[in-house]
Short mmCIF file of C-alpha atoms and ligand atoms in Angstrom, two decimals:
data_model
loop_
_atom_site.label_atom_id
_atom_site.label_comp_id
_atom_site.label_asym_id
_atom_site.label_seq_id
_atom_site.Cartn_x
_atom_site.Cartn_y
_atom_site.Cartn_z
CA UNK A 1 -16.50 47.89 87.04
CA UNK A 2 -17.26 45.40 89.81
CA UNK A 3 -15.15 45.93 92.90
CA UNK A 4 -15.50 44.39 96.31
CA UNK A 5 -16.71 47.76 97.60
CA UNK A 6 -19.79 47.85 95.42
CA UNK A 7 -20.83 44.24 95.89
CA UNK A 8 -19.91 43.48 99.50
CA UNK A 9 -20.77 45.44 102.58
CA UNK A 10 -19.54 42.87 105.05
CA UNK A 11 -16.35 40.93 105.58
CA UNK A 12 -15.63 37.94 107.81
CA UNK A 13 -12.59 38.49 110.00
CA UNK A 14 -11.37 36.20 112.78
CA UNK A 15 -14.78 34.66 113.34
CA UNK A 16 -16.86 37.84 113.18
CA UNK A 17 -18.79 39.50 110.39
CA UNK A 18 -17.97 43.21 110.36
CA UNK A 19 -18.44 46.09 107.93
CA UNK A 20 -15.69 46.72 105.38
CA UNK A 21 -14.79 50.00 107.04
CA UNK A 22 -14.10 48.23 110.33
CA UNK A 23 -11.58 45.84 108.75
CA UNK A 24 -8.33 47.68 109.41
CA UNK A 25 -4.96 46.15 110.22
CA UNK A 26 -1.66 47.43 111.54
CA UNK A 27 1.04 48.16 108.92
CA UNK A 28 3.49 46.07 110.95
CA UNK A 29 1.58 42.83 110.28
CA UNK A 30 4.29 40.22 109.68
CA UNK A 31 2.89 38.81 106.43
CA UNK A 32 2.65 42.25 104.83
CA UNK A 33 6.43 42.46 105.10
CA UNK A 34 7.45 38.87 104.38
CA UNK A 35 4.86 37.52 101.93
CA UNK A 36 3.79 34.47 103.93
CA UNK A 37 0.04 35.03 103.80
CA UNK A 38 -1.80 32.06 102.27
CA UNK A 39 -5.00 32.44 100.34
CA UNK A 40 -7.71 30.82 98.25
CA UNK A 41 -9.91 32.00 95.43
CA UNK A 42 -13.18 30.13 95.03
CA UNK A 43 -16.34 30.72 93.05
CA UNK A 44 -19.91 30.57 94.22
CA UNK A 45 -22.63 29.65 91.74
CA UNK A 46 -26.06 30.69 92.98
CA UNK A 47 -24.91 30.31 96.57
CA UNK A 48 -23.01 27.02 96.11
CA UNK A 49 -19.23 27.21 96.31
CA UNK A 50 -17.63 24.82 93.84
CA UNK A 51 -15.12 22.41 95.46
CA UNK A 52 -15.40 24.34 98.72
CA UNK A 53 -13.96 21.63 100.89
CA UNK A 54 -10.95 21.13 98.58
CA UNK A 55 -10.19 24.85 98.72
CA UNK A 56 -10.46 24.92 102.49
CA UNK A 57 -8.24 21.87 102.87
CA UNK A 58 -5.67 23.53 100.60
CA UNK A 59 -5.79 26.74 102.65
CA UNK A 60 -5.03 24.86 105.86
CA UNK A 61 -2.29 22.86 104.17
CA UNK A 62 -0.69 25.93 102.59
CA UNK A 63 -0.26 27.45 106.06
CA UNK A 64 1.14 24.18 107.44
CA UNK A 65 3.69 24.08 104.60
CA UNK A 66 4.79 27.59 105.60
CA UNK A 67 5.03 26.51 109.24
CA UNK A 68 1.91 27.90 110.83
CA UNK A 69 -1.50 26.62 111.81
CA UNK A 70 -4.83 28.26 110.97
CA UNK A 71 -6.99 27.75 114.07
CA UNK A 72 -10.24 26.77 112.31
CA UNK A 73 -11.73 23.45 111.24
CA UNK A 74 -12.92 22.70 107.71
CA UNK A 75 -16.52 22.84 109.02
CA UNK A 76 -15.93 26.33 110.45
CA UNK A 77 -14.41 27.49 107.16
CA UNK A 78 -17.36 26.05 105.20
CA UNK A 79 -19.79 27.91 107.45
CA UNK A 80 -17.85 31.17 107.15
CA UNK A 81 -17.96 30.92 103.34
CA UNK A 82 -21.71 30.35 103.33
CA UNK A 83 -22.33 33.12 105.87
CA UNK A 84 -20.36 35.77 104.00
CA UNK A 85 -22.18 34.99 100.73
CA UNK A 86 -25.51 35.15 102.49
CA UNK A 87 -25.00 38.39 104.46
CA UNK A 88 -23.83 40.16 101.32
CA UNK A 89 -26.93 39.00 99.41
CA UNK A 90 -24.89 37.14 96.81
CA UNK A 91 -26.91 33.94 96.46
CA UNK A 92 -28.62 34.95 93.22
CA UNK A 93 -25.52 35.25 91.05
CA UNK A 94 -23.12 33.01 89.17
CA UNK A 95 -20.25 35.52 89.16
CA UNK A 96 -19.39 35.53 92.85
CA UNK A 97 -15.78 35.15 93.93
CA UNK A 98 -14.56 34.42 97.43
CA UNK A 99 -11.11 35.44 98.58
CA UNK A 100 -9.97 33.82 101.81
CA UNK A 101 -6.69 34.97 103.24
CA UNK A 102 -4.80 33.92 106.35
CA UNK A 103 -1.79 35.78 107.62
CA UNK A 104 0.61 36.28 110.49
CA UNK A 105 -0.17 39.40 112.45
CA UNK A 106 1.72 40.95 115.32
CA UNK A 107 3.76 44.10 115.38
CA UNK A 108 7.35 42.85 115.50
CA UNK A 109 9.98 42.96 112.79
CA UNK A 110 11.66 39.51 112.97
CA UNK A 111 11.83 37.50 109.74
CA UNK A 112 11.32 34.33 111.74
CA UNK A 113 8.44 34.80 114.14
CA UNK A 114 6.83 31.49 115.06
CA UNK A 115 4.45 32.65 117.76
CA UNK A 116 2.60 35.52 116.10
CA UNK A 117 -1.24 35.60 116.03
CA UNK A 118 -2.83 34.11 112.91
CA UNK A 119 -5.66 36.05 111.28
CA UNK A 120 -8.18 34.86 108.73
CA UNK A 121 -10.56 36.80 106.54
CA UNK A 122 -13.25 35.94 103.97
CA UNK A 123 -14.31 38.43 101.32
CA UNK A 124 -17.20 37.63 98.93
CA UNK A 125 -17.81 39.85 95.95
CA UNK A 126 -19.26 39.84 92.47
CA UNK A 127 -16.36 39.41 90.03
CA UNK A 128 -17.48 38.45 86.51
CA UNK A 129 -15.35 35.83 84.77
CA UNK A 130 -13.99 35.83 81.21
CA UNK A 131 -17.22 33.96 80.37
CA UNK A 132 -19.22 37.03 81.29
CA UNK A 133 -16.91 39.54 79.71
CA UNK A 134 -14.99 38.20 76.73
CA UNK A 135 -16.43 37.53 73.29
CA UNK A 136 -13.26 35.92 71.98
CA UNK A 137 -10.72 33.39 73.26
CA UNK A 138 -7.66 34.72 75.09
CA UNK A 139 -4.52 36.15 73.55
CA UNK A 140 -1.50 35.04 75.59
CA UNK A 141 2.13 36.06 75.38
CA UNK A 142 5.29 34.23 76.46
CA UNK A 143 6.98 35.93 79.39
CA UNK A 144 10.65 35.94 80.35
CA UNK A 145 9.82 35.08 83.99
CA UNK A 146 9.99 31.40 84.99
CA UNK A 147 8.59 29.23 87.77
CA UNK A 148 11.48 28.47 90.15
CA UNK A 149 12.61 24.97 91.19
CA UNK A 150 10.66 23.31 94.02
CA UNK A 151 13.61 23.71 96.39
CA UNK A 152 13.40 27.50 95.94
CA UNK A 153 9.73 27.80 96.72
CA UNK A 154 7.11 25.43 98.22
CA UNK A 155 4.91 25.40 95.12
CA UNK A 156 2.13 23.37 96.74
CA UNK A 157 1.37 26.31 99.05
CA UNK A 158 -0.86 28.99 97.59
CA UNK A 159 1.20 31.69 99.25
CA UNK A 160 1.15 35.41 98.58
CA UNK A 161 4.94 35.56 98.06
CA UNK A 162 4.87 33.51 94.86
CA UNK A 163 2.54 36.04 93.25
CA UNK A 164 5.44 38.45 92.86
CA UNK A 165 6.41 36.33 89.84
CA UNK A 166 2.80 36.17 88.67
CA UNK A 167 2.37 39.94 88.72
CA UNK A 168 5.67 40.49 86.95
CA UNK A 169 4.56 38.06 84.22
CA UNK A 170 1.27 39.89 83.73
CA UNK A 171 2.91 43.29 83.57
CA UNK A 172 5.45 41.88 81.12
CA UNK A 173 2.76 40.88 78.60
CA UNK A 174 0.06 43.46 79.34
CA UNK A 175 2.27 46.15 77.90
CA UNK A 176 2.28 44.21 74.63
CA UNK A 177 -1.52 44.07 74.65
CA UNK A 178 -1.97 40.40 75.60
CA UNK A 179 -4.70 39.20 77.98
CA UNK A 180 -2.34 37.04 80.02
CA UNK A 181 1.08 35.38 80.10
CA UNK A 182 2.41 31.82 79.75
CA UNK A 183 5.57 30.99 81.60
CA UNK A 184 8.17 28.28 81.39
CA UNK A 185 9.65 26.51 84.40
CA UNK A 186 13.26 26.58 85.59
CA UNK A 187 14.11 23.67 83.22
CA UNK A 188 12.70 25.37 80.15
CA UNK A 189 9.45 23.37 79.99
CA UNK A 190 6.03 25.01 79.76
CA UNK A 191 4.64 25.60 83.27
CA UNK A 192 1.44 27.62 83.61
CA UNK A 193 -0.09 31.09 83.53
CA UNK A 194 0.23 33.63 86.38
CA UNK A 195 -3.09 32.55 87.94
CA UNK A 196 -4.19 29.51 85.93
CA UNK A 197 -3.00 26.13 84.63
CA UNK A 198 -2.65 25.38 80.93
CA UNK A 199 -3.77 22.48 78.72
CA UNK A 200 -3.22 21.58 75.07
CA UNK A 201 -5.04 19.19 72.73
CA UNK A 202 -3.20 17.49 69.93
CA UNK A 203 -4.50 14.66 67.76
CA UNK A 204 -7.44 14.25 70.16
CA UNK A 205 -5.19 13.72 73.21
CA UNK A 206 -5.30 16.14 76.16
CA UNK A 207 -1.92 17.19 77.58
CA UNK A 208 -0.99 19.31 80.58
CA UNK A 209 2.38 19.92 82.26
CA UNK A 210 3.24 17.86 85.36
CA UNK A 211 2.54 20.04 88.42
CA UNK A 212 5.95 19.53 90.01
CA UNK A 213 6.94 23.20 90.42
CA UNK A 214 3.62 25.04 90.27
CA UNK A 215 0.17 24.84 91.81
CA UNK A 216 -1.77 21.68 90.97
CA UNK A 217 -5.04 23.59 90.51
CA UNK A 218 -8.34 22.23 91.74
CA UNK A 219 -9.82 23.16 88.35
CA UNK A 220 -6.93 21.37 86.62
CA UNK A 221 -7.71 18.19 88.57
CA UNK A 222 -11.43 18.57 87.83
CA UNK A 223 -10.79 18.99 84.10
CA UNK A 224 -8.56 15.89 83.99
CA UNK A 225 -11.37 13.93 85.62
CA UNK A 226 -14.09 15.33 83.33
CA UNK A 227 -11.97 14.73 80.23
CA UNK A 228 -11.17 11.12 81.01
CA UNK A 229 -14.36 10.01 82.76
CA UNK A 230 -17.10 12.04 81.03
CA UNK A 231 -15.63 12.66 77.61
CA UNK A 232 -13.46 9.56 77.29
CA UNK A 233 -10.35 11.46 76.22
CA UNK A 234 -6.85 10.14 76.61
CA UNK A 235 -5.13 12.52 79.10
CA UNK A 236 -1.40 12.89 79.64
CA UNK A 237 0.44 14.81 82.36
CA UNK A 238 3.87 15.19 80.86
CA UNK A 239 6.69 17.61 80.10
CA UNK A 240 5.64 20.04 77.38
CA UNK A 241 8.03 22.14 75.33
CA UNK A 242 7.35 25.45 73.66
CA UNK A 243 7.42 23.60 70.30
CA UNK A 244 4.79 21.13 71.57
CA UNK A 245 2.50 24.00 72.52
CA UNK A 246 3.08 25.73 69.21
CA UNK A 247 2.05 22.62 67.29
CA UNK A 248 -1.10 22.04 69.39
CA UNK A 249 -4.59 22.00 67.86
CA UNK A 250 -6.35 23.66 70.80
CA UNK A 251 -5.25 25.39 74.02
CA UNK A 252 -7.22 26.36 77.11
CA UNK A 253 -6.51 27.60 80.62
CA UNK A 254 -8.09 26.51 83.91
CA UNK A 255 -8.52 28.09 87.33
CA UNK A 256 -11.20 28.91 89.86
CA UNK A 257 -11.19 32.56 88.82
CA UNK A 258 -10.97 32.04 85.04
CA UNK A 259 -12.96 28.74 85.00
CA UNK A 260 -12.07 26.91 81.74
CA UNK A 261 -11.42 29.32 78.91
CA UNK A 262 -10.04 28.88 75.38
CA UNK A 263 -6.89 30.50 73.99
CA UNK A 264 -6.68 31.81 70.43
CA UNK A 265 -3.08 32.99 70.36
CA UNK A 266 0.28 32.67 72.09
CA UNK A 267 2.69 35.37 70.91
CA UNK A 268 1.53 35.30 67.28
CA UNK A 269 0.85 31.54 67.02
CA UNK A 270 -2.88 30.99 66.44
CA UNK A 271 -5.17 28.22 67.77
CA UNK A 272 -8.82 27.36 67.28
CA UNK A 273 -11.37 26.58 69.97
CA UNK A 274 -12.48 23.22 68.63
CA UNK A 275 -15.11 20.69 69.65
CA UNK A 276 -12.99 19.03 72.36
CA UNK A 277 -12.35 22.33 74.18
CA UNK A 278 -16.00 23.27 73.83
CA UNK A 279 -17.12 19.91 75.29
CA UNK A 280 -14.75 20.28 78.26
CA UNK A 281 -15.84 23.88 78.90
CA UNK A 282 -19.50 22.92 78.72
CA UNK A 283 -19.03 19.96 81.09
CA UNK A 284 -17.13 22.12 83.58
CA UNK A 285 -19.73 24.90 83.59
CA UNK A 286 -22.50 22.34 83.97
CA UNK A 287 -20.70 20.68 86.87
CA UNK A 288 -20.14 23.94 88.78
CA UNK A 289 -23.71 25.09 88.18
CA UNK A 290 -23.02 28.16 86.06
CA UNK A 291 -25.67 29.77 83.90
CA UNK A 292 -24.72 28.41 80.48
CA UNK A 293 -25.74 30.48 77.50
CA UNK A 294 -26.18 27.83 74.79
C1 PLP B 301 -0.55 30.36 89.98
C2 PLP B 301 -1.82 29.62 89.86
N1 PLP B 301 -1.85 28.48 89.17
C3 PLP B 301 -2.98 27.77 89.02
C4 PLP B 301 -4.16 28.21 89.57
C5 PLP B 301 -5.41 27.40 89.40
O1 PLP B 301 -5.77 26.86 90.64
P1 PLP B 301 -7.28 26.48 91.00
O2 PLP B 301 -7.80 25.73 89.84
O3 PLP B 301 -7.14 25.66 92.22
O4 PLP B 301 -7.99 27.76 91.24
C6 PLP B 301 -4.18 29.40 90.30
C7 PLP B 301 -5.41 29.88 90.92
O5 PLP B 301 -5.58 29.68 92.09
C8 PLP B 301 -2.99 30.12 90.45
O6 PLP B 301 -2.97 31.27 91.13
#
């Protein structure tokens, strides 16, 4: 199993590269208690981080949405990402994942604590994707958990707190043997997966739910662009019901961690990975610079 311990010796914390063992934090760190850390997951392909600037912009914006400011520029974040890949000797791989996380530190217990110090860390590690590990498309299961309305949670922020729902979803379906979950939103429309967006193809049209209560993934936006500009597909961001999904021809999920990966089943309903999905997957992997096994 690949873990960060066996593929990274160094971690970037608050502007310095230190050994993993030196990266220790106080248990009273504010964000540990209140879930307001913000983070990014990005992939590096042979030393090049795909959509690096977009991820770094989103990190800074996520913190601003939650009311704090990360004291680094985009250029400093870009350099930190490159440095941590380089010092860990990870430039020769196409399965490298970067986890950036910013959080409120301090050692006080107030729920509202505007003036606490802000920390930032970059971890780079080898973390093979589904592409490296799975022979077959994914088996998903519907979960009872739903994405809340936008006035209950700032969905545009990639904030640690919202992953409570994501982990509950996963645990919900893992016990039934599925690879991942699909969740509805608060209105009863299809939303997304715990860590990925979802797409369906029907009658040669590409559909994906409107990102009005969940993260508008960078991979989701890339796929919409590839599909319309490179492949010439009609693309629709619209409300999608469970019945729509169940009558789809093809389904796939998108995310920086999972890349673009086909789905063969949702709770007993079967789908094929057809030519359109294959074309989109191929175009995405080519764009990011992955090693494509033809
Ligand atoms: C809940 C959730 N939705 C969607 C995505 C896909 O986002 P992106 O493509 O920006 O990685 C992610 C991954 O970050 C996620 O955690």
